[in-house]
mmCIF file of C-alpha atoms in Angstrom:
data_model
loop_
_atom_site.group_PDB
_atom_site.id
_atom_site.type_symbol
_atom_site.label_atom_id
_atom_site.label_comp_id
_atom_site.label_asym_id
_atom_site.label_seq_id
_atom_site.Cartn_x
_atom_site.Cartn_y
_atom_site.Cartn_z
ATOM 1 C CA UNK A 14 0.067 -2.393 12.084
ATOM 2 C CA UNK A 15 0.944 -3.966 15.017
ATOM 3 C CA UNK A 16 1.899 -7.516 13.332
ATOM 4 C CA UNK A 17 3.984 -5.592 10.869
ATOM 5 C CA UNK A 18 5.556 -3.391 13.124
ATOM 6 C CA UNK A 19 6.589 -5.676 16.551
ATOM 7 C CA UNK A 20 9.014 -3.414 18.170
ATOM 8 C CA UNK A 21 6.886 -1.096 18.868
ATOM 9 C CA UNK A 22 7.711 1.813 16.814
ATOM 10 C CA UNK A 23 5.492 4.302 16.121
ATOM 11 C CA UNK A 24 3.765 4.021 13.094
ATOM 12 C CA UNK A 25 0.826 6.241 11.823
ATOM 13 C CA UNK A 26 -1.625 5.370 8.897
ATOM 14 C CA UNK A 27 0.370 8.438 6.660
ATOM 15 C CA UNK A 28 3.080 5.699 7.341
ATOM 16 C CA UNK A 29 1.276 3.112 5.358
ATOM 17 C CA UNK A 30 -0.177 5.502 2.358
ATOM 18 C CA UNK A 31 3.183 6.487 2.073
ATOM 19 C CA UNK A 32 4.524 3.065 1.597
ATOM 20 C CA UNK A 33 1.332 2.196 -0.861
ATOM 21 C CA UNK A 34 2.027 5.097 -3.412
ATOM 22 C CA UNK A 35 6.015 4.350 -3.508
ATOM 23 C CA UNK A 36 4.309 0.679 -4.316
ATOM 24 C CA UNK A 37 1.873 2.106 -6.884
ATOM 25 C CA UNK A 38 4.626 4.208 -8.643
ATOM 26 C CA UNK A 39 6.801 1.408 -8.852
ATOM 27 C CA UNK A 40 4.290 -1.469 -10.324
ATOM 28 C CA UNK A 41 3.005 1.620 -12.632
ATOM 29 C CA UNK A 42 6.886 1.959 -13.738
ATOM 30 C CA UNK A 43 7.088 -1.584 -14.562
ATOM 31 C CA UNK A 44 3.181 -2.030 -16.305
ATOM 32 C CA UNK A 45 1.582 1.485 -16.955
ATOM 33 C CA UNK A 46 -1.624 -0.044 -17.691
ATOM 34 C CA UNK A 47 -1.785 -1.627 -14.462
ATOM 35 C CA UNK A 48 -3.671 -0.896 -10.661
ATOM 36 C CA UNK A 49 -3.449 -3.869 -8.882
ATOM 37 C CA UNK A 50 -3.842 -1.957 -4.985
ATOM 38 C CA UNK A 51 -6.901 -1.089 -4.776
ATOM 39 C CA UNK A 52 -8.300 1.329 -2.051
ATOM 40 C CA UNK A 53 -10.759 0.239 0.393
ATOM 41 C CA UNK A 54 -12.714 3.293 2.005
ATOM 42 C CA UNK A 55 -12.334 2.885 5.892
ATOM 43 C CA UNK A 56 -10.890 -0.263 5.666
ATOM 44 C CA UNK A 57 -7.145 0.185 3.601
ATOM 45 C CA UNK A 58 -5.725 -1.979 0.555
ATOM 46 C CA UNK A 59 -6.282 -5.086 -1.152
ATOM 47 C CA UNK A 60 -4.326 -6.410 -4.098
ATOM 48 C CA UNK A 61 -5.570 -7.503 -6.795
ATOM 49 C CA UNK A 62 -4.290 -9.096 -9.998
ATOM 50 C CA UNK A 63 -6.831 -8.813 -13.338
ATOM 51 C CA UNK A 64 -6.442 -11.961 -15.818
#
């Protein structure tokens, strides 16, 4: 969070998950069938794009 955020803000990880599921609601709007962030207990997100 730290390279994201360089001014030194404060920034929780609530912060992030919030930013994730306005991301997920978005790419869902545009391709229903579609869950390209995936969740990664303990660790956060990784996108991913299925061919």
């Amino acid at each position: 969070m730290d390279q994201i955020y360089p001014d030194s803000r404060i920034v929780t990880d609530r912060t992030i998950d919030s930013h994730i599921k306005n991301l997920r609601k978005k790419l869902t709007d545009i391709n229903p069938d579609t869950d390209c962030i995936k969740s990664i207990y303990g660790m956060g997100y990784k996108f991913e794009i299925s061919a």
